[in-house]
Amino acid sequence: MMSTPLNLFNMFDYSQHMYGDKWIVTRTPTGVHRYQYRDFGQRVRQLSAALRSLGVQPGDRVGTLAWNDFRHLEVYFAVPLMGAVLHTINLRLSPDHIRYIINHAEDRVLIVDEGLLPLMDTLKDQLPTVEHLIILGPDPDPGQSPIKPAHSYEALVNGADPSMAAYDPDWPEDQPLGMCYTSATTGNPKGVVYSHRGIFLHSMAMGLANTAALSESDTVMPIVPMFHVNAWGLPFAAIWFGANIVMPGLAPTPRDLVHLMATEGVTVSAGVPTVWLGVAKVLEENPTPLSLRMALCGGSAAPPALIQTFEETFGVPFVHAYGMTETSPLATFSRLKSTLADRPAAERLAVRATQGLLVPGLFMRLVRDGQDIPWDGESMGELWLRGPWIADEYYHDDRTRESFEGGWLKTGDVATINPEGYVHLVDRTKDLVKSGGEWISSVDVENALMAHPAIFEAAVVGVPHPKWDERPLAFVVLKDRRTATKEELLEHLAKIFPKWWLPDDILFLPEIPKTSVGKFMKRTLRDQYRDYLTPQDG
Amino acid sequence: MMSTPLNLFNMFDYSQHMYGDKWIVTRTPTGVHRYQYRDFGQRVRQLSAALRSLGVQPGDRVGTLAWNDFRHLEVYFAVPLMGAVLHTINLRLSPDHIRYIINHAEDRVLIVDEGLLPLMDTLKDQLPTVEHLIILGPDPDPGQSPIKPAHSYEALVNGADPSMAAYDPDWPEDQPLGMCYTSATTGNPKGVVYSHRGIFLHSMAMGLANTAALSESDTVMPIVPMFHVNAWGLPFAAIWFGANIVMPGLAPTPRDLVHLMATEGVTVSAGVPTVWLGVAKVLEENPTPLSLRMALCGGSAAPPALIQTFEETFGVPFVHAYGMTETSPLATFSRLKSTLADRPAAERLAVRATQGLLVPGLFMRLVRDGQDIPWDGESMGELWLRGPWIADEYYHDDRTRESFEGGWLKTGDVATINPEGYVHLVDRTKDLVKSGGEWISSVDVENALMAHPAIFEAAVVGVPHPKWDERPLAFVVLKDRRTATKEELLEHLAKIFPKWWLPDDILFLPEIPKTSVGKFMKRTLRDQYRDYLTPQDG
């Protein structure tokens, strides 16, 4: 067989030849911008030519700080097609982390939304590798840029000759296409590099009927930001397979999203649970006919009630997917197998609420103490992943050895896998409570506590215990004007869990400490209460 | 990203873990045999272990001469999974060609249907590389074999320990998985070798929503024989994606096929036009409710009327695909783009009757005199293909240089490509009539002649001409009790084609010479009439 490489050129060239008349639509502050693939392709080539004239070479990193729009999409293709590396930067991180990321990746060029120039101002003179700043927007003034030299994106693109793009159809598939940094529990973000081969295969996986079945008959709207693991890979797959694309632009409200879905005939959209909660609220208040065939949800687990609302009230299939920056990200996808179609509704919902089945092309293991454990739906182990779109290291980072072992990625997620192959995440490894050699899922106990009518929030952590190594401690916040006693809550839990799962104590707090993105800071609780169950010698 | 190889182990291991309870059903002379993937997997491992104990090594060729059943399917997986090469042999070829193929491939083991022992008898003592014969069937008697040593397949499998299969998950993707010989116009058949990578990617392509969309909710029946380009790759893709599989067994009649479709709930089936003509006849005589969601048709072009019958009368989407032994075989696939859905019915049918759109992952060119020509739906050129499941050579064969150039396969098919990307085959390069630097499609003129009420068969060939290089000559066979004059037929053609397309003469024959598989022997006509238009000097 031919050794034709699996690269982005293959996908782009195909898309341009087969689907030149498909549409890319962007919500902008001044209305809706729309153009066809063939115009997109022309501008992609122009941008590559312009970057080349700025001195960008194959292998160079080009950073982006931008929302979801057509210009960012052009950058997505123009940079890797010329052999350079698309480095999407999470603009919601702290300026310190953004500075670290740009310097660690050694970005030579930054392409940023006009609205982010104030952020650039805080970083100026601290980005030694950055040689050019390119400003996105309809008509930005490079004179306003705190970093020099600066260029207007539109001026660069319009002034370039597309025939100078000089793409190499045989660009090797193992070369880097892009990179993305993921937040670490402690310390600086960690970089993951995506190869052409990885993105090609990941895109193919998104077109499979067994997974997202992206096709030319779809209109795809990625709500997930393009700085989050390549908007879950949707832009690459959607363009390859000829779907229309709708870009929600800067800071869309749930009402904006529903409006776009309705007016543009969106069939597939993707976002985190909070986005879908917002969309559900709008749809409940203003029932709107949609052509949505799939609401794709990832980032964290969606409550079963949300799945139910979408499927039963709105008639929209709501699909869970799971992955992480290290997995490109699609790793599991929660479709109901045809063989389970006649199970009772509650069972079907329970299956749909899992993280789903492994995506074809990947391998998984469930590992505990270095041993594979059974896929019985009950045994808990760390989920390990392997496959052609799974990272094998962090970019220039010693923390690689903590997360990769023997050719596998240790996800840090604790899961069960049932005999059908459905993965159900139960906890993060570091949040598990290890009691007497057994594992207790802090998440399960928290969810049970939060199901109690008096509880607003609950967090469960393991703290050292002289006999059992660790025991669970629970922290709860009561709802306004509600009360509950510790005994009452323990009784509530005892109906659900074995006795040894019950927390050794339940502490009532006015609030649970949280991170900047709203996650419980369990590490703070663990540190603060580390001696709570240990007898003190004085 | 991890360098995890794209090999059959990945597909098999996935399938076994996710879809152990799916079914493989085979029509046998004594009824229907059915078992589940997990039993299939166990026997695959046993067969690998057994072959290993016979001395089969990685890289060794194992030939099969067999119909579509569960045992052949086991061989399909067991041989490549142990690193050996699955060599499927077309049992309809002449014994001379079969002998050539086995010797050219240097098969070490042959696995043959019990019913083919008489054929083996004609070849005995002429197969120096063959060390073992394995006989397929419920309870064959190895004592009856003309080639020794011979083994009962069932005895071998049942006596083997599946844990001795010793598969290598990291088996390199560029290693050969299988091979298949294709008939040549002249001389011996030519061998094509399939790599693990090629089959992996070809299978993925069959799961795409944009193409066949094979999924776990399908029940797939390959009517196309497993000795024809791996039954078009269906067994590999169907097993990977968890579809139920129905095997029609030895020499099914159209009635058998319809019965299997109805009783087993077949959703996807694949065969050549004559098979579908037979199925249509049965369905017309005995309307039968089917769950068929796709009748996949390839091998040669299906008449538009057949497409219409399936779609309008039976409500079954009828899909054209195009490929060849050298292309694994899926190269184009004729789905109607969503953007063409509102075109008039006749136009939609015309699109559906083309060979379709290129499959994602591949490249194509339309070449004439070494130059790319426009995709305007009119300009004719040779179709060139390139991609990871396209062959780059014939196995140990000098004829490689006739068909491969600069990294492309020259298909030998003349086509037009319209601006939407639909490929329409108009002729074989060698059958084109090249007149005054322009090309005339012999197939188009033949079809027009056969549309005349008096014509039973027609063949058009180019013969040398002193002024125009070549000119078309037509040969027609009249229907029983029908007459037509040459002038009448030329008038009929003049309504359809420009004047210079009209044959210089029309000759009436009692029949058109045909090959053993029923194709017109145009070469014979060309040779016989080579001087027909050339003035003779005496």
Coordinates of N, CA and C in Angstrom, one line a residue, chain A residues 157-331:
Chain A
V157 N -3.8 39.1 5.5 CA -4.5 38.1 4.7 C -4.8 38.7 3.3
N158 N -5.3 39.9 3.3 CA -5.7 40.5 2.0 C -4.5 40.8 1.1
G159 N -3.4 41.0 1.8 CA -2.2 41.4 1.0 C -1.4 40.2 0.5
A160 N -1.8 39.0 0.8 CA -1.0 37.8 0.5 C -1.5 37.1 -0.7
D161 N -0.6 36.4 -1.4 CA -0.8 35.7 -2.6 C -1.0 34.2 -2.2
P162 N -2.3 33.7 -2.4 CA -2.5 32.3 -2.0 C -1.6 31.3 -2.6
S163 N -1.1 31.6 -3.8 CA -0.3 30.6 -4.5 C 1.1 30.5 -3.8
M164 N 1.4 31.3 -2.9 CA 2.6 31.2 -2.2 C 2.5 30.4 -0.9
A165 N 1.4 29.7 -0.7 CA 1.2 28.9 0.5 C 2.2 27.7 0.5
A166 N 2.4 27.2 -0.7 CA 3.4 26.1 -0.8 C 3.3 25.0 0.1
Y167 N 2.1 24.4 0.1 CA 1.8 23.2 1.0 C 2.5 22.0 0.5
D168 N 2.9 21.1 1.5 CA 3.6 19.9 1.1 C 2.6 18.7 1.4
P169 N 2.0 18.1 0.3 CA 1.1 17.0 0.5 C 1.7 15.9 1.2
D170 N 3.0 15.7 1.2 CA 3.7 14.6 1.9 C 4.2 15.0 3.2
W171 N 3.7 16.0 3.8 CA 4.2 16.4 5.1 C 4.1 15.2 6.1
P172 N 5.2 14.9 6.8 CA 5.1 13.6 7.6 C 4.1 13.6 8.7
E173 N 3.4 12.5 8.8 CA 2.3 12.4 9.7 C 2.7 12.5 11.2
D174 N 3.9 12.2 11.5 CA 4.3 12.3 12.9 C 4.7 13.7 13.4
Q175 N 4.7 14.6 12.4 CA 5.1 16.0 12.8 C 4.0 16.6 13.6
P176 N 4.4 17.6 14.5 CA 3.4 18.3 15.3 C 2.4 19.1 14.5
L177 N 1.2 19.1 14.8 CA 0.1 19.9 14.2 C -0.3 21.0 15.1
G178 N -0.4 20.7 16.4 CA -0.8 21.7 17.4 C -0.4 21.4 18.8
M179 N -0.7 22.3 19.7 CA -0.4 22.0 21.1 C -1.4 22.7 22.0
C180 N -1.6 22.2 23.2 CA -2.5 22.8 24.1 C -2.0 22.5 25.5
Y181 N -2.1 23.5 26.4 CA -1.6 23.2 27.8 C -2.8 23.0 28.7
T182 N -2.6 22.0 29.6 CA -3.7 21.7 30.5 C -3.3 22.1 31.9
S183 N -4.2 22.5 32.7 CA -3.9 23.0 34.1 C -3.5 21.8 34.9
A184 N -2.5 22.0 35.8 CA -2.1 20.9 36.7 C -2.6 21.2 38.0
T185 N -2.7 20.2 38.9 CA -3.2 20.4 40.2 C -2.3 21.4 41.0
T186 N -1.0 21.1 40.8 CA -0.1 22.1 41.4 C 0.9 22.5 40.3
G187 N 1.5 23.7 40.4 CA 2.5 24.1 39.5 C 1.9 24.6 38.2
N188 N 2.8 24.7 37.2 CA 2.4 25.3 35.9 C 1.7 24.4 35.0
P189 N 0.9 24.9 34.1 CA 0.2 24.0 33.1 C 1.2 23.1 32.3
K190 N 0.7 22.0 31.8 CA 1.5 21.0 31.1 C 1.1 21.0 29.7
G191 N 2.1 20.9 28.8 CA 1.8 21.0 27.4 C 1.6 19.6 26.7
V192 N 0.6 19.5 25.8 CA 0.4 18.3 25.0 C 0.5 18.7 23.6
V193 N 1.3 17.9 22.8 CA 1.5 18.2 21.4 C 0.7 17.2 20.6
Y194 N -0.1 17.7 19.6 CA -0.9 16.8 18.7 C -0.2 16.7 17.4
S195 N -0.2 15.5 16.9 CA 0.5 15.2 15.6 C -0.6 15.2 14.5
H196 N -0.1 15.4 13.3 CA -1.0 15.3 12.1 C -1.7 14.0 12.1
R197 N -1.0 12.9 12.3 CA -1.6 11.6 12.3 C -2.7 11.5 13.4
G198 N -2.4 12.0 14.6 CA -3.4 11.9 15.7 C -4.7 12.6 15.3
I199 N -4.5 13.8 14.8 CA -5.7 14.6 14.5 C -6.5 14.0 13.3
F200 N -5.8 13.5 12.3 CA -6.4 12.8 11.2 C -7.3 11.6 11.7
L201 N -6.7 10.8 12.6 CA -7.4 9.6 13.1 C -8.5 10.0 14.1
H202 N -8.3 11.0 14.9 CA -9.3 11.5 15.8 C -10.5 12.0 15.0
S203 N -10.2 12.7 13.9 CA -11.3 13.3 13.1 C -12.1 12.1 12.5
M204 N -11.4 11.1 12.0 CA -12.1 10.0 11.4 C -13.0 9.3 12.4
A205 N -12.5 9.2 13.7 CA -13.3 8.6 14.7 C -14.6 9.4 15.0
M206 N -14.5 10.7 14.8 CA -15.7 11.5 15.0 C -16.7 11.4 13.9
G207 N -16.3 10.8 12.7 CA -17.2 10.6 11.6 C -17.9 9.3 11.6
L208 N -17.4 8.4 12.6 CA -18.0 7.1 12.6 C -19.4 7.0 13.1
A209 N -20.2 6.2 12.4 CA -21.6 6.0 12.8 C -21.7 5.6 14.2
N210 N -20.7 4.8 14.7 CA -20.7 4.4 16.1 C -20.5 5.5 17.1
T211 N -20.0 6.6 16.7 CA -19.7 7.7 17.6 C -20.6 8.9 17.2
A212 N -19.9 10.0 16.8 CA -20.7 11.3 16.6 C -21.3 11.3 15.2
A213 N -20.8 10.4 14.3 CA -21.4 10.3 12.9 C -21.4 11.7 12.2
L214 N -20.4 12.5 12.4 CA -20.4 13.8 11.7 C -20.4 13.6 10.2
S215 N -21.2 14.3 9.5 CA -21.2 14.1 8.1 C -21.5 15.4 7.4
E216 N -21.5 15.4 6.1 CA -21.8 16.6 5.3 C -23.2 17.1 5.5
S217 N -24.1 16.2 6.0 CA -25.5 16.7 6.2 C -25.7 17.4 7.5
D218 N -24.6 17.6 8.3 CA -24.7 18.2 9.6 C -24.4 19.7 9.5
T219 N -24.9 20.5 10.4 CA -24.5 21.8 10.7 C -24.0 21.8 12.1
V220 N -22.7 22.1 12.3 CA -22.0 21.8 13.6 C -21.7 23.2 14.3
M221 N -22.1 23.3 15.5 CA -21.8 24.5 16.3 C -20.9 24.1 17.5
P222 N -19.6 24.4 17.5 CA -18.8 24.1 18.7 C -19.0 25.3 19.7
I223 N -19.7 25.0 20.8 CA -19.8 26.0 21.8 C -18.5 25.9 22.7
V224 N -18.0 24.7 22.9 CA -16.7 24.5 23.6 C -15.7 25.4 22.9
P225 N -14.9 26.2 23.7 CA -14.0 27.1 23.1 C -12.9 26.4 22.3
M226 N -12.4 27.1 21.2 CA -11.4 26.6 20.4 C -10.0 26.5 21.1
F227 N -10.0 27.1 22.4 CA -8.8 26.9 23.2 C -8.9 25.8 24.2
H228 N -10.0 25.0 24.1 CA -10.1 23.8 24.9 C -9.9 22.6 24.0
V229 N -8.8 22.0 24.0 CA -8.5 20.8 23.2 C -9.1 20.9 21.8
N230 N -8.7 22.0 21.1 CA -9.2 22.1 19.7 C -10.7 22.1 19.5
A231 N -11.4 22.7 20.5 CA -12.9 22.6 20.5 C -13.3 21.1 20.3
W232 N -12.6 20.3 21.0 CA -12.9 18.8 21.0 C -12.7 18.2 19.6
G233 N -11.9 18.9 18.8 CA -11.6 18.3 17.5 C -12.7 18.6 16.4
L234 N -13.8 19.2 16.8 CA -14.9 19.4 15.9 C -14.5 20.2 14.6
P235 N -13.7 21.3 14.8 CA -13.4 22.1 13.5 C -12.7 21.2 12.5
F236 N -11.8 20.4 12.9 CA -11.0 19.6 11.9 C -12.0 18.5 11.2
A237 N -12.8 17.9 12.1 CA -13.6 16.8 11.5 C -14.8 17.4 10.7
A238 N -15.3 18.5 11.2 CA -16.5 19.2 10.4 C -16.0 19.6 9.0
I239 N -14.9 20.3 9.0 CA -14.4 20.8 7.7 C -14.1 19.6 6.8
W240 N -13.4 18.6 7.3 CA -13.1 17.4 6.4 C -14.3 16.8 5.8
F241 N -15.3 16.6 6.7 CA -16.5 15.8 6.2 C -17.6 16.7 5.6
G242 N -17.3 18.0 5.5 CA -18.2 18.9 4.7 C -19.4 19.4 5.4
A243 N -19.4 19.4 6.7 CA -20.5 20.0 7.5 C -20.5 21.5 7.4
N244 N -21.7 22.1 7.4 CA -21.7 23.5 7.7 C -21.3 23.8 9.1
I245 N -20.7 24.9 9.4 CA -20.1 25.2 10.7 C -20.7 26.6 11.2
V246 N -21.2 26.6 12.4 CA -21.7 27.8 13.0 C -20.8 28.2 14.2
M247 N -20.2 29.3 14.2 CA -19.3 29.8 15.3 C -20.0 30.8 16.1
P248 N -20.1 30.5 17.4 CA -20.9 31.4 18.3 C -20.2 32.7 18.6
G249 N -19.0 32.9 18.3 CA -18.3 34.2 18.5 C -18.0 34.5 20.0
L250 N -17.8 35.8 20.3 CA -17.4 36.2 21.6 C -18.6 36.1 22.6
A251 N -18.3 35.4 23.7 CA -19.2 35.4 24.9 C -20.7 35.3 24.6
P252 N -21.1 34.2 23.9 CA -22.6 34.1 23.6 C -23.4 33.8 24.9
T253 N -24.5 34.3 25.0 CA -25.4 33.9 26.1 C -26.2 32.7 25.6
P254 N -26.8 32.0 26.6 CA -27.7 30.8 26.2 C -28.7 31.2 25.2
R255 N -29.2 32.4 25.3 CA -30.3 32.9 24.4 C -29.7 33.0 22.9
D256 N -28.4 33.6 22.9 CA -27.7 33.6 21.6 C -27.6 32.3 21.0
L257 N -27.2 31.3 21.8 CA -26.9 29.9 21.3 C -28.2 29.3 20.8
V258 N -29.3 29.5 21.5 CA -30.6 28.9 21.0 C -31.0 29.6 19.7
H259 N -30.8 30.9 19.7 CA -31.1 31.6 18.5 C -30.3 31.1 17.3
L260 N -29.0 30.9 17.5 CA -28.2 30.4 16.4 C -28.6 29.0 16.0
M261 N -28.9 28.2 17.0 CA -29.4 26.8 16.7 C -30.6 26.8 15.8
A262 N -31.5 27.7 16.1 CA -32.8 27.7 15.4 C -32.7 28.3 14.0
T263 N -32.0 29.4 13.9 CA -31.9 30.1 12.7 C -31.0 29.5 11.7
E264 N -29.9 28.8 12.2 CA -29.0 28.2 11.3 C -29.2 26.7 11.1
G265 N -30.2 26.2 11.7 CA -30.4 24.7 11.6 C -29.3 23.8 12.1
V266 N -28.8 24.2 13.3 CA -27.7 23.4 13.8 C -28.2 22.0 14.1
T267 N -27.4 21.0 13.7 CA -27.8 19.6 14.0 C -26.9 19.0 15.1
V268 N -25.7 19.5 15.3 CA -24.8 18.9 16.3 C -24.2 20.1 17.0
S269 N -24.2 20.1 18.4 CA -23.5 21.1 19.1 C -22.8 20.5 20.3
A270 N -21.8 21.2 20.8 CA -21.0 20.6 21.9 C -20.6 21.6 22.9
G271 N -20.8 21.2 24.2 CA -20.4 22.1 25.3 C -20.4 21.4 26.6
V272 N -20.0 22.1 27.6 CA -19.9 21.5 29.0 C -21.4 21.5 29.6
P273 N -21.6 20.8 30.7 CA -22.9 20.7 31.3 C -23.5 22.1 31.6
T274 N -22.7 23.0 32.1 CA -23.3 24.3 32.5 C -23.9 25.0 31.2
V275 N -23.2 24.9 30.1 CA -23.8 25.5 28.9 C -25.1 24.9 28.5
W276 N -25.2 23.5 28.7 CA -26.5 22.9 28.3 C -27.6 23.2 29.4
L277 N -27.2 23.4 30.6 CA -28.2 23.8 31.6 C -28.7 25.2 31.2
G278 N -27.9 26.1 30.7 CA -28.3 27.4 30.3 C -29.3 27.3 29.1
V279 N -28.9 26.4 28.2 CA -29.7 26.2 27.0 C -31.1 25.6 27.3
A280 N -31.0 24.7 28.3 CA -32.3 24.1 28.7 C -33.2 25.1 29.3
K281 N -32.7 26.0 30.1 CA -33.5 27.0 30.8 C -34.2 27.9 29.7
V282 N -33.4 28.3 28.7 CA -34.0 29.1 27.6 C -35.1 28.4 26.9
L283 N -34.8 27.1 26.6 CA -35.8 26.3 25.9 C -37.1 26.1 26.7
E284 N -36.9 26.0 28.0 CA -38.1 25.8 28.9 C -38.9 27.0 28.9
E285 N -38.3 28.2 28.9 CA -39.0 29.4 28.9 C -39.6 29.8 27.6
N286 N -38.8 29.5 26.5 CA -39.3 29.8 25.2 C -39.2 28.6 24.3
P287 N -40.1 27.7 24.3 CA -40.0 26.5 23.5 C -39.7 26.9 22.0
T288 N -38.6 26.3 21.5 CA -38.2 26.7 20.1 C -37.9 25.4 19.3
P289 N -38.5 25.3 18.2 CA -38.2 24.1 17.4 C -36.7 24.1 16.9
L290 N -36.1 23.0 17.1 CA -34.6 22.9 16.8 C -34.5 21.7 15.9
S291 N -33.4 21.7 15.0 CA -33.1 20.5 14.2 C -31.9 19.7 14.9
L292 N -31.6 20.0 16.1 CA -30.5 19.4 16.8 C -30.7 17.9 16.9
R293 N -29.7 17.1 16.3 CA -29.8 15.7 16.4 C -28.9 15.1 17.5
M294 N -28.0 16.0 18.0 CA -27.1 15.6 19.1 C -26.6 16.8 19.9
A295 N -26.9 16.7 21.2 CA -26.3 17.7 22.1 C -25.1 16.9 22.8
L296 N -23.9 17.3 22.4 CA -22.8 16.6 22.9 C -22.2 17.3 24.1
C297 N -22.1 16.5 25.2 CA -21.7 17.1 26.5 C -20.5 16.4 27.0
G298 N -19.5 17.2 27.4 CA -18.3 16.7 28.0 C -17.7 17.7 29.0
G299 N -16.5 17.4 29.4 CA -15.8 18.3 30.3 C -16.0 17.9 31.8
S300 N -17.3 17.6 32.1 CA -17.6 16.9 33.4 C -18.9 16.2 33.2
A301 N -19.2 15.4 34.2 CA -20.4 14.5 34.1 C -21.7 15.4 34.1
A302 N -22.6 15.0 33.2 CA -23.9 15.7 33.2 C -24.9 15.0 34.2
P303 N -25.7 15.8 34.9 CA -26.6 15.1 35.8 C -27.7 14.4 34.9
P304 N -28.1 13.2 35.4 CA -29.1 12.4 34.6 C -30.3 13.2 34.3
A305 N -30.7 14.1 35.2 CA -31.9 14.9 35.0 C -31.7 15.8 33.7
L306 N -30.6 16.2 33.5 CA -30.3 17.1 32.3 C -30.5 16.2 31.0
I307 N -29.9 15.0 31.0 CA -30.1 14.1 29.9 C -31.6 13.9 29.6
Q308 N -32.3 13.6 30.7 CA -33.7 13.4 30.6 C -34.5 14.6 30.0
T309 N -34.2 15.7 30.5 CA -34.9 16.9 30.0 C -34.7 17.1 28.5
F310 N -33.4 16.9 28.1 CA -33.2 17.1 26.6 C -33.9 16.0 25.8
E311 N -33.9 14.8 26.3 CA -34.4 13.7 25.5 C -35.9 13.7 25.5
E312 N -36.5 13.9 26.7 CA -37.9 13.7 26.9 C -38.7 15.0 26.6
T313 N -38.1 16.1 27.1 CA -38.9 17.4 26.9 C -38.6 18.0 25.5
F314 N -37.3 18.0 25.1 CA -37.0 18.7 23.9 C -36.8 17.7 22.7
G315 N -36.8 16.4 23.0 CA -36.6 15.4 21.9 C -35.3 15.5 21.2
V316 N -34.3 15.9 22.0 CA -32.9 16.0 21.5 C -32.0 15.0 22.1
P317 N -31.5 14.0 21.3 CA -30.5 13.1 21.9 C -29.4 13.8 22.6
F318 N -29.1 13.4 23.8 CA -28.1 14.1 24.6 C -27.0 13.1 24.9
V319 N -25.8 13.4 24.4 CA -24.7 12.4 24.4 C -23.5 12.8 25.2
H320 N -23.2 12.0 26.2 CA -22.0 12.2 27.0 C -20.8 11.7 26.3
A321 N -19.7 12.5 26.3 CA -18.4 12.0 25.9 C -17.4 12.3 26.9
Y322 N -16.3 11.6 26.9 CA -15.3 11.8 27.9 C -13.9 11.8 27.2
G323 N -13.1 12.7 27.8 CA -11.7 12.8 27.3 C -11.0 13.8 28.1
M324 N -9.8 14.1 27.7 CA -9.0 15.1 28.3 C -8.0 15.7 27.3
T325 N -7.3 16.8 27.7 CA -6.4 17.4 26.8 C -5.4 16.3 26.3
E326 N -5.0 15.4 27.1 CA -4.1 14.4 26.7 C -4.6 13.4 25.7
T327 N -6.0 13.4 25.4 CA -6.6 12.4 24.6 C -7.3 13.0 23.4
S328 N -7.0 14.2 23.0 CA -7.3 14.9 21.7 C -8.7 15.4 21.5
P329 N -9.7 15.2 22.3 CA -9.9 14.6 23.5 C -10.8 13.3 23.5
L330 N -11.4 13.0 22.3 CA -12.4 11.9 22.4 C -11.9 10.6 22.8
A331 N -12.3 10.1 23.9 CA -11.8 8.7 24.4 C -13.0 7.8 24.6

